[in-house]
Amino acid sequence: MYYNWKEQTNTEELKIVCNLIRNGELVIFPTETVYGIGANALDPLAVGKIFVAKGRPSDNPLIVHIADKRKIEEVAQDISPIEQKLIDNFMPGPFTLILKRKDNIPDIVTAGLETVAIRMPSNIIARGIITFSGVPIAAPSANISGKPSGTKIEDIRKELEGKVSAIVDGGETEIGIESTVVKVINDVPVILRPGKITPEDIKKVVGNVRIDKKVFEEINDSENVESPGMKYKHYAPESPCKLINCEDELDQIFYINKFVKEYDNKAVVIGFSEHKERIFTKDNNFIDIGSKDDLDNIAKNIYSALRKADALKPPVIFIEGVKKQGIGIAIMNRLMRTCEYNIFEK
Ligand code: AMP
Ligand code: MG
């Protein structure tokens, strides 16, 4: 079923949706980051359906969503003062904390790890569904595994309708990229996946922060990583993608035009509004991602831009890189993986 709650949550429908969750069914719902595909986190059979619907590798654990901080203790334990500080400052919000798990969390959720990822969304619809379901909800991003995350309902319906019991439409997601994932290791908060909550935000609160070096590194299959999700192909369209990241703006435009020409002008470019008139692609092959100076807006647009580019089935997609600062760190982390580390830098 499709439910439109863009203007307002419908309380009758909310009851139906929460019953579905309690009965072990899958529901797609919006959060402030991206859409999630959720199931009762305490029901292993229900969680199993998520892996099937997404085609997600079973060793990639899920984030457990709660709507009340007191619920953290029901699924996690031994919370340190630093972890507590992070909870106090960043929840609710686009922030996920890896904590020592409790035994009531099924292995399928944590992929057998001793830890569990916890997030408390700020989105009103997400909070309503979690609260009235009365159970924690395991929810990865709403997309087929490996594809860009779902931020717009049309994209999600195309990809997942028929694979879930309900889809709740809350309009386009606000932030557009997934939460910042943090694990405290030896009293230092380590960012395993960058997001809207930046290293500076975390440093301000606890005094220090580290970005896992795998955030910007290519990872080979046999490597041990802190977060299993780091290993997998991600956020990738069907067409091959290349990230173009020149320090000098004139170089950037020159090289993009040169590369586009090499593809007989059939390439698609995902680029900044400022460059629209200066990059010479075929008519509709320039996808405007917004101003180069508005990184929040780029984060919001990036996944739908990738899907739009892919729908054109081009031989290649060139994507403009952004400054690796603030939320730009998260955008570049995603784009490097979208491009499978195929990057032109100068
Ligand atoms: P998604 O839900 O698709 O946004 O992905 C969730 C991310 O959190 C993936 O990168 C997971 O590997 C990561 N994650 C979930 N649980 C854990 C955990 N217990 N330890 C480390 N990373 C985790
Ligand atoms: Mg995902």
Short mmCIF file of C-alpha atoms and ligand atoms in Angstrom, two decimals:
data_model
loop_
_atom_site.label_atom_id
_atom_site.label_comp_id
_atom_site.label_asym_id
_atom_site.label_seq_id
_atom_site.Cartn_x
_atom_site.Cartn_y
_atom_site.Cartn_z
CA MET A 1 0.00 0.00 0.00
CA TYR A 2 1.05 3.57 -0.69
CA TYR A 3 0.30 6.21 1.95
CA ASN A 4 0.67 9.91 1.30
CA TRP A 5 1.63 11.75 4.47
CA LYS A 6 3.39 14.63 2.78
CA GLU A 7 1.07 17.20 4.33
CA GLN A 8 0.08 15.36 7.48
CA THR A 9 0.34 11.98 9.16
CA ASN A 10 -2.96 10.10 8.90
CA THR A 11 -3.58 8.50 12.28
CA GLU A 12 -5.80 5.68 10.97
CA GLU A 13 -3.13 4.77 8.45
CA LEU A 14 -0.44 5.10 11.14
CA LYS A 15 -2.22 2.33 13.08
CA ILE A 16 -2.22 0.12 9.98
CA VAL A 17 1.46 0.75 9.31
CA CYS A 18 2.47 0.06 12.92
CA ASN A 19 0.44 -3.16 12.91
CA LEU A 20 2.35 -4.25 9.82
CA ILE A 21 5.64 -3.64 11.64
CA ARG A 22 4.44 -5.56 14.69
CA ASN A 23 3.28 -8.40 12.44
CA GLY A 24 6.72 -8.82 10.90
CA GLU A 25 6.14 -6.97 7.63
CA LEU A 26 8.32 -4.41 5.83
CA VAL A 27 7.47 -0.70 5.68
CA ILE A 28 9.30 2.01 3.79
CA PHE A 29 9.27 5.35 5.62
CA PRO A 30 11.07 8.69 5.42
CA THR A 31 13.76 9.87 7.82
CA GLU A 32 15.62 13.18 7.72
CA THR A 33 18.58 11.49 5.98
CA VAL A 34 17.20 9.07 3.38
CA TYR A 35 14.19 6.72 3.23
CA GLY A 36 14.47 3.53 5.25
CA ILE A 37 13.09 0.04 4.70
CA GLY A 38 12.09 -1.02 8.17
CA ALA A 39 11.16 -4.12 10.15
CA ASN A 40 10.76 -5.07 13.81
CA ALA A 41 14.40 -5.29 14.96
CA LEU A 42 13.53 -7.92 17.57
CA ASP A 43 12.01 -10.32 15.01
CA PRO A 44 14.69 -12.19 13.05
CA LEU A 45 12.25 -13.41 10.39
CA ALA A 46 11.04 -9.88 9.73
CA VAL A 47 14.61 -8.58 9.52
CA GLY A 48 15.46 -11.41 7.13
CA LYS A 49 12.90 -9.99 4.71
CA ILE A 50 14.88 -6.74 4.52
CA PHE A 51 17.96 -8.59 3.30
CA VAL A 52 15.88 -10.40 0.68
CA ALA A 53 14.07 -7.27 -0.56
CA LYS A 54 17.31 -5.29 -0.91
CA GLY A 55 19.57 -8.15 -2.00
CA ARG A 56 21.81 -7.02 0.86
CA PRO A 57 24.83 -9.16 1.81
CA SER A 58 24.07 -10.89 5.12
CA ASP A 59 27.34 -9.75 6.71
CA ASN A 60 26.34 -6.07 6.44
CA PRO A 61 24.60 -5.16 9.71
CA LEU A 62 21.59 -2.88 10.08
CA ILE A 63 20.98 0.28 12.07
CA VAL A 64 18.40 -0.04 14.84
CA HIS A 65 16.09 2.97 15.09
CA ILE A 66 14.51 4.14 18.33
CA ALA A 67 12.33 7.14 19.19
CA ASP A 68 13.14 7.54 22.86
CA LYS A 69 16.61 7.68 24.44
CA ARG A 70 15.48 5.46 27.31
CA LYS A 71 15.11 2.64 24.79
CA ILE A 72 18.85 2.58 24.11
CA GLU A 73 19.42 0.63 27.31
CA GLU A 74 17.03 -2.05 26.09
CA VAL A 75 19.30 -2.94 23.18
CA ALA A 76 22.77 -1.73 24.22
CA GLN A 77 24.90 -1.79 27.38
CA ASP A 78 28.06 -0.45 29.09
CA ILE A 79 27.61 3.06 27.69
CA SER A 80 30.73 5.12 28.45
CA PRO A 81 30.67 8.81 29.43
CA ILE A 82 31.92 9.79 25.96
CA GLU A 83 29.24 7.70 24.27
CA GLN A 84 26.66 9.28 26.56
CA LYS A 85 27.87 12.74 25.61
CA LEU A 86 27.47 11.89 21.93
CA ILE A 87 23.95 10.59 22.59
CA ASP A 88 23.05 13.74 24.55
CA ASN A 89 24.32 16.05 21.83
CA PHE A 90 23.47 14.34 18.55
CA MET A 91 20.32 12.33 19.16
CA PRO A 92 17.76 12.78 17.74
CA GLY A 93 19.45 13.55 14.44
CA PRO A 94 21.46 12.24 11.48
CA PHE A 95 23.85 10.36 13.76
CA THR A 96 24.42 6.65 14.39
CA LEU A 97 26.40 5.32 17.33
CA ILE A 98 27.90 1.83 17.49
CA LEU A 99 27.43 0.43 21.00
CA LYS A 100 27.95 -2.87 22.80
CA ARG A 101 24.84 -4.90 22.08
CA LYS A 102 22.46 -6.69 24.38
CA ASP A 103 21.44 -10.29 23.69
CA ASN A 104 17.83 -9.48 22.74
CA ILE A 105 19.06 -8.06 19.43
CA PRO A 106 19.03 -10.96 16.95
CA ASP A 107 22.30 -11.88 15.25
CA ILE A 108 20.84 -11.18 11.84
CA VAL A 109 20.60 -7.45 12.75
CA THR A 110 24.24 -7.10 13.80
CA ALA A 111 25.63 -9.68 11.36
CA GLY A 112 26.87 -11.55 14.41
CA LEU A 113 28.95 -8.61 15.73
CA GLU A 114 29.15 -7.83 19.44
CA THR A 115 28.00 -4.29 18.71
CA VAL A 116 24.78 -2.70 17.52
CA ALA A 117 24.28 0.51 15.55
CA ILE A 118 21.70 2.85 17.12
CA ARG A 119 20.01 5.88 15.62
CA MET A 120 17.22 8.14 16.77
CA PRO A 121 15.76 9.98 13.77
CA SER A 122 14.36 13.48 14.16
CA ASN A 123 11.84 13.09 11.31
CA ILE A 124 8.32 13.25 12.70
CA ILE A 125 6.93 10.43 10.56
CA ALA A 126 9.80 8.10 11.44
CA ARG A 127 9.37 8.88 15.13
CA GLY A 128 5.62 8.29 14.97
CA ILE A 129 6.06 4.90 13.33
CA ILE A 130 8.74 3.81 15.81
CA THR A 131 6.81 5.07 18.84
CA PHE A 132 3.46 3.54 17.95
CA SER A 133 4.94 0.25 16.72
CA GLY A 134 6.36 -0.10 20.22
CA VAL A 135 9.46 -1.91 18.98
CA PRO A 136 12.90 -0.81 17.78
CA ILE A 137 13.00 -0.76 13.97
CA ALA A 138 15.92 -2.09 11.94
CA ALA A 139 16.10 -0.03 8.77
CA PRO A 140 18.75 0.29 6.10
CA SER A 141 18.36 2.73 3.22
CA ALA A 142 15.45 2.07 0.87
CA ASN A 143 17.19 0.95 -2.31
CA ILE A 144 18.43 -2.23 -3.95
CA SER A 145 21.82 -3.01 -2.45
CA GLY A 146 24.64 -1.22 -4.28
CA LYS A 147 22.37 1.42 -5.83
CA PRO A 148 22.07 5.04 -4.71
CA SER A 149 19.96 5.47 -1.58
CA GLY A 150 16.30 6.43 -1.98
CA THR A 151 15.53 10.09 -1.29
CA LYS A 152 12.50 10.59 -3.57
CA ILE A 153 9.35 8.50 -3.49
CA GLU A 154 9.14 8.03 -7.29
CA ASP A 155 12.60 6.42 -7.34
CA ILE A 156 11.73 4.19 -4.41
CA ARG A 157 8.42 3.05 -5.86
CA LYS A 158 10.10 2.11 -9.12
CA GLU A 159 12.69 0.05 -7.31
CA LEU A 160 10.88 -1.53 -4.36
CA GLU A 161 7.10 -1.44 -4.84
CA GLY A 162 5.77 -4.97 -4.49
CA LYS A 163 8.65 -6.00 -2.25
CA VAL A 164 7.26 -4.32 0.88
CA SER A 165 3.83 -4.15 2.57
CA ALA A 166 3.63 -0.35 2.79
CA ILE A 167 5.33 2.74 1.44
CA VAL A 168 4.88 5.97 3.39
CA ASP A 169 5.47 9.15 1.40
CA GLY A 170 6.82 12.04 3.45
CA GLY A 171 8.14 14.06 0.52
CA GLU A 172 11.75 14.49 -0.47
CA THR A 173 14.19 13.82 2.39
CA GLU A 174 15.76 16.85 3.98
CA ILE A 175 19.45 15.92 4.18
CA GLY A 176 19.71 13.42 1.34
CA ILE A 177 22.70 11.37 2.50
CA GLU A 178 22.91 8.74 5.20
CA SER A 179 23.74 9.36 8.87
CA THR A 180 27.21 9.88 10.29
CA VAL A 181 28.29 6.53 11.79
CA VAL A 182 30.56 6.76 14.84
CA LYS A 183 32.22 4.18 17.05
CA VAL A 184 34.14 5.20 20.16
CA ILE A 185 37.47 3.32 20.15
CA ASN A 186 39.87 3.82 23.08
CA ASP A 187 37.88 6.86 24.14
CA VAL A 188 38.18 8.51 20.73
CA PRO A 189 35.09 8.93 18.52
CA VAL A 190 35.96 7.44 15.14
CA ILE A 191 33.86 8.33 12.11
CA LEU A 192 33.22 5.15 10.12
CA ARG A 193 30.88 6.86 7.69
CA PRO A 194 30.80 10.67 7.32
CA GLY A 195 27.48 12.51 7.17
CA LYS A 196 25.71 15.71 8.07
CA ILE A 197 27.20 15.67 11.60
CA THR A 198 30.77 16.65 10.75
CA PRO A 199 34.11 15.90 12.45
CA GLU A 200 34.14 19.52 13.68
CA ASP A 201 30.69 19.07 15.28
CA ILE A 202 31.92 16.01 17.17
CA LYS A 203 35.22 17.61 18.16
CA LYS A 204 33.37 20.56 19.66
CA VAL A 205 31.47 18.23 21.96
CA VAL A 206 34.08 15.69 23.08
CA GLY A 207 37.38 17.39 22.33
CA ASN A 208 38.68 14.96 19.76
CA VAL A 209 37.65 12.92 16.74
CA ARG A 210 39.23 10.70 14.12
CA ILE A 211 38.07 9.82 10.61
CA ASP A 212 38.67 6.14 9.83
CA LYS A 213 41.22 6.09 7.05
CA LYS A 214 39.04 3.72 5.03
CA VAL A 215 36.56 6.55 4.50
CA PHE A 216 38.63 7.73 1.55
CA GLU A 217 40.56 4.60 0.70
CA GLU A 218 39.85 1.79 -1.67
CA ILE A 219 39.26 -1.41 0.27
CA ASN A 220 40.08 -4.86 -1.00
CA ASP A 221 37.91 -7.86 -0.20
CA SER A 222 40.20 -9.56 2.29
CA GLU A 223 40.69 -6.47 4.46
CA ASN A 224 39.37 -6.17 7.98
CA VAL A 225 37.22 -3.08 8.40
CA GLU A 226 35.47 -1.51 11.40
CA SER A 227 32.21 -1.26 9.49
CA PRO A 228 31.24 -4.05 7.07
CA GLY A 229 29.33 -1.59 4.88
CA MET A 230 32.64 0.02 3.89
CA LYS A 231 33.55 -3.02 1.80
CA TYR A 232 30.67 -3.07 -0.59
CA LYS A 233 30.06 -1.49 -3.92
CA HIS A 234 27.69 1.35 -3.14
CA TYR A 235 25.71 4.26 -4.47
CA ALA A 236 26.48 3.17 -8.02
CA PRO A 237 24.47 3.63 -11.22
CA GLU A 238 24.69 1.07 -14.07
CA SER A 239 26.81 3.36 -16.24
CA PRO A 240 30.46 3.75 -15.27
CA CYS A 241 31.18 6.99 -13.41
CA LYS A 242 34.26 9.16 -13.12
CA LEU A 243 34.86 11.83 -10.49
CA ILE A 244 36.53 14.99 -11.78
CA ASN A 245 38.21 17.05 -9.11
CA CYS A 246 40.63 19.78 -10.27
CA GLU A 247 41.74 22.43 -7.82
CA ASP A 248 41.59 25.13 -10.47
CA GLU A 249 38.12 25.88 -11.83
CA LEU A 250 39.34 26.56 -15.37
CA ASP A 251 41.14 23.20 -15.40
CA GLN A 252 38.00 21.54 -14.12
CA ILE A 253 35.90 22.90 -16.98
CA PHE A 254 38.60 22.29 -19.56
CA TYR A 255 39.05 18.63 -18.64
CA ILE A 256 35.35 17.89 -18.38
CA ASN A 257 34.81 19.32 -21.87
CA LYS A 258 37.78 17.34 -23.16
CA PHE A 259 36.47 14.08 -21.68
CA VAL A 260 32.93 14.72 -22.91
CA LYS A 261 34.26 15.23 -26.43
CA GLU A 262 36.14 11.94 -26.26
CA TYR A 263 32.75 10.29 -25.84
CA ASP A 264 31.30 11.91 -28.90
CA ASN A 265 29.30 14.23 -26.61
CA LYS A 266 27.22 11.28 -25.41
CA ALA A 267 28.55 11.47 -21.86
CA VAL A 268 26.38 12.79 -19.06
CA VAL A 269 27.77 15.38 -16.63
CA ILE A 270 26.53 15.90 -13.09
CA GLY A 271 27.79 19.38 -12.38
CA PHE A 272 27.38 22.72 -10.63
CA SER A 273 24.85 25.34 -11.75
CA GLU A 274 27.75 27.77 -12.31
CA HIS A 275 29.17 25.43 -14.97
CA LYS A 276 25.99 24.70 -16.88
CA GLU A 277 26.69 27.16 -19.69
CA ARG A 278 30.38 26.31 -19.86
CA ILE A 279 30.20 22.55 -20.23
CA PHE A 280 29.22 21.42 -23.70
CA THR A 281 27.20 18.26 -23.44
CA LYS A 282 24.35 17.21 -25.69
CA ASP A 283 21.05 19.00 -24.82
CA ASN A 284 19.77 17.21 -21.75
CA ASN A 285 22.99 15.60 -20.68
CA PHE A 286 23.97 18.17 -18.07
CA ILE A 287 22.38 17.42 -14.70
CA ASP A 288 22.48 20.47 -12.48
CA ILE A 289 23.36 19.55 -8.90
CA GLY A 290 23.07 23.12 -7.57
CA SER A 291 25.56 25.82 -6.69
CA LYS A 292 29.11 24.68 -5.92
CA ASP A 293 28.97 26.76 -2.73
CA ASP A 294 25.85 25.13 -1.32
CA LEU A 295 27.05 21.74 -0.15
CA ASP A 296 23.86 21.01 1.84
CA ASN A 297 21.86 21.37 -1.35
CA ILE A 298 24.28 19.14 -3.27
CA ALA A 299 23.96 16.47 -0.56
CA LYS A 300 20.20 16.67 -0.92
CA ASN A 301 20.31 16.30 -4.71
CA ILE A 302 23.11 13.82 -5.23
CA TYR A 303 21.29 10.48 -5.25
CA SER A 304 18.39 11.62 -7.41
CA ALA A 305 20.92 13.18 -9.81
CA LEU A 306 22.72 9.85 -10.08
CA ARG A 307 19.46 8.09 -10.83
CA LYS A 308 18.50 10.71 -13.40
CA ALA A 309 21.89 10.33 -15.08
CA ASP A 310 21.58 6.57 -15.12
CA ALA A 311 18.13 6.67 -16.72
CA LEU A 312 19.78 8.25 -19.79
CA LYS A 313 21.94 5.09 -20.10
CA PRO A 314 25.05 7.02 -21.12
CA PRO A 315 28.42 5.37 -21.87
CA VAL A 316 29.87 7.31 -18.94
CA ILE A 317 28.84 9.78 -16.23
CA PHE A 318 31.28 12.52 -15.19
CA ILE A 319 30.67 13.97 -11.75
CA GLU A 320 32.13 17.16 -10.33
CA GLY A 321 33.87 16.74 -6.97
CA VAL A 322 33.26 19.11 -4.04
CA LYS A 323 35.47 20.55 -1.30
CA LYS A 324 36.25 17.96 1.37
CA GLN A 325 34.99 20.08 4.23
CA GLY A 326 31.88 19.96 6.40
CA ILE A 327 29.25 17.84 4.72
CA GLY A 328 31.53 17.84 1.64
CA ILE A 329 33.51 15.05 3.35
CA ALA A 330 30.40 12.86 3.25
CA ILE A 331 29.56 13.82 -0.34
CA MET A 332 33.08 12.93 -1.50
CA ASN A 333 33.05 9.66 0.46
CA ARG A 334 29.87 8.65 -1.42
CA LEU A 335 31.05 9.88 -4.81
CA MET A 336 34.39 8.10 -4.59
CA ARG A 337 32.51 4.88 -4.09
CA THR A 338 29.94 5.71 -6.75
CA CYS A 339 32.89 6.03 -9.13
CA GLU A 340 34.60 2.92 -7.73
CA TYR A 341 37.65 5.12 -7.07
CA ASN A 342 37.88 6.15 -10.71
CA ILE A 343 39.01 9.73 -10.12
CA PHE A 344 40.72 12.43 -12.18
CA GLU A 345 42.52 14.95 -10.00
CA LYS A 346 44.77 17.86 -10.88
P1 AMP B 1 22.60 1.63 5.73
O1 AMP B 1 21.62 1.20 6.76
O2 AMP B 1 22.40 0.99 4.41
O3 AMP B 1 22.66 3.13 5.69
O4 AMP B 1 24.02 1.16 6.27
C1 AMP B 1 24.32 1.08 7.64
C2 AMP B 1 25.81 1.21 7.85
O5 AMP B 1 26.13 1.04 9.24
C3 AMP B 1 26.60 0.16 7.08
O6 AMP B 1 27.75 0.76 6.57
C4 AMP B 1 26.92 -0.85 8.16
O7 AMP B 1 28.05 -1.61 7.85
C5 AMP B 1 27.12 0.03 9.38
N1 AMP B 1 26.90 -0.71 10.62
C6 AMP B 1 25.75 -1.22 11.10
N2 AMP B 1 25.94 -1.87 12.26
C7 AMP B 1 27.26 -1.79 12.53
C8 AMP B 1 28.09 -2.28 13.59
N3 AMP B 1 27.58 -2.98 14.60
N4 AMP B 1 29.42 -2.01 13.53
C9 AMP B 1 29.93 -1.28 12.52
N5 AMP B 1 29.20 -0.80 11.49
C10 AMP B 1 27.88 -1.05 11.48
MG MG B 2 22.50 1.79 2.35
#
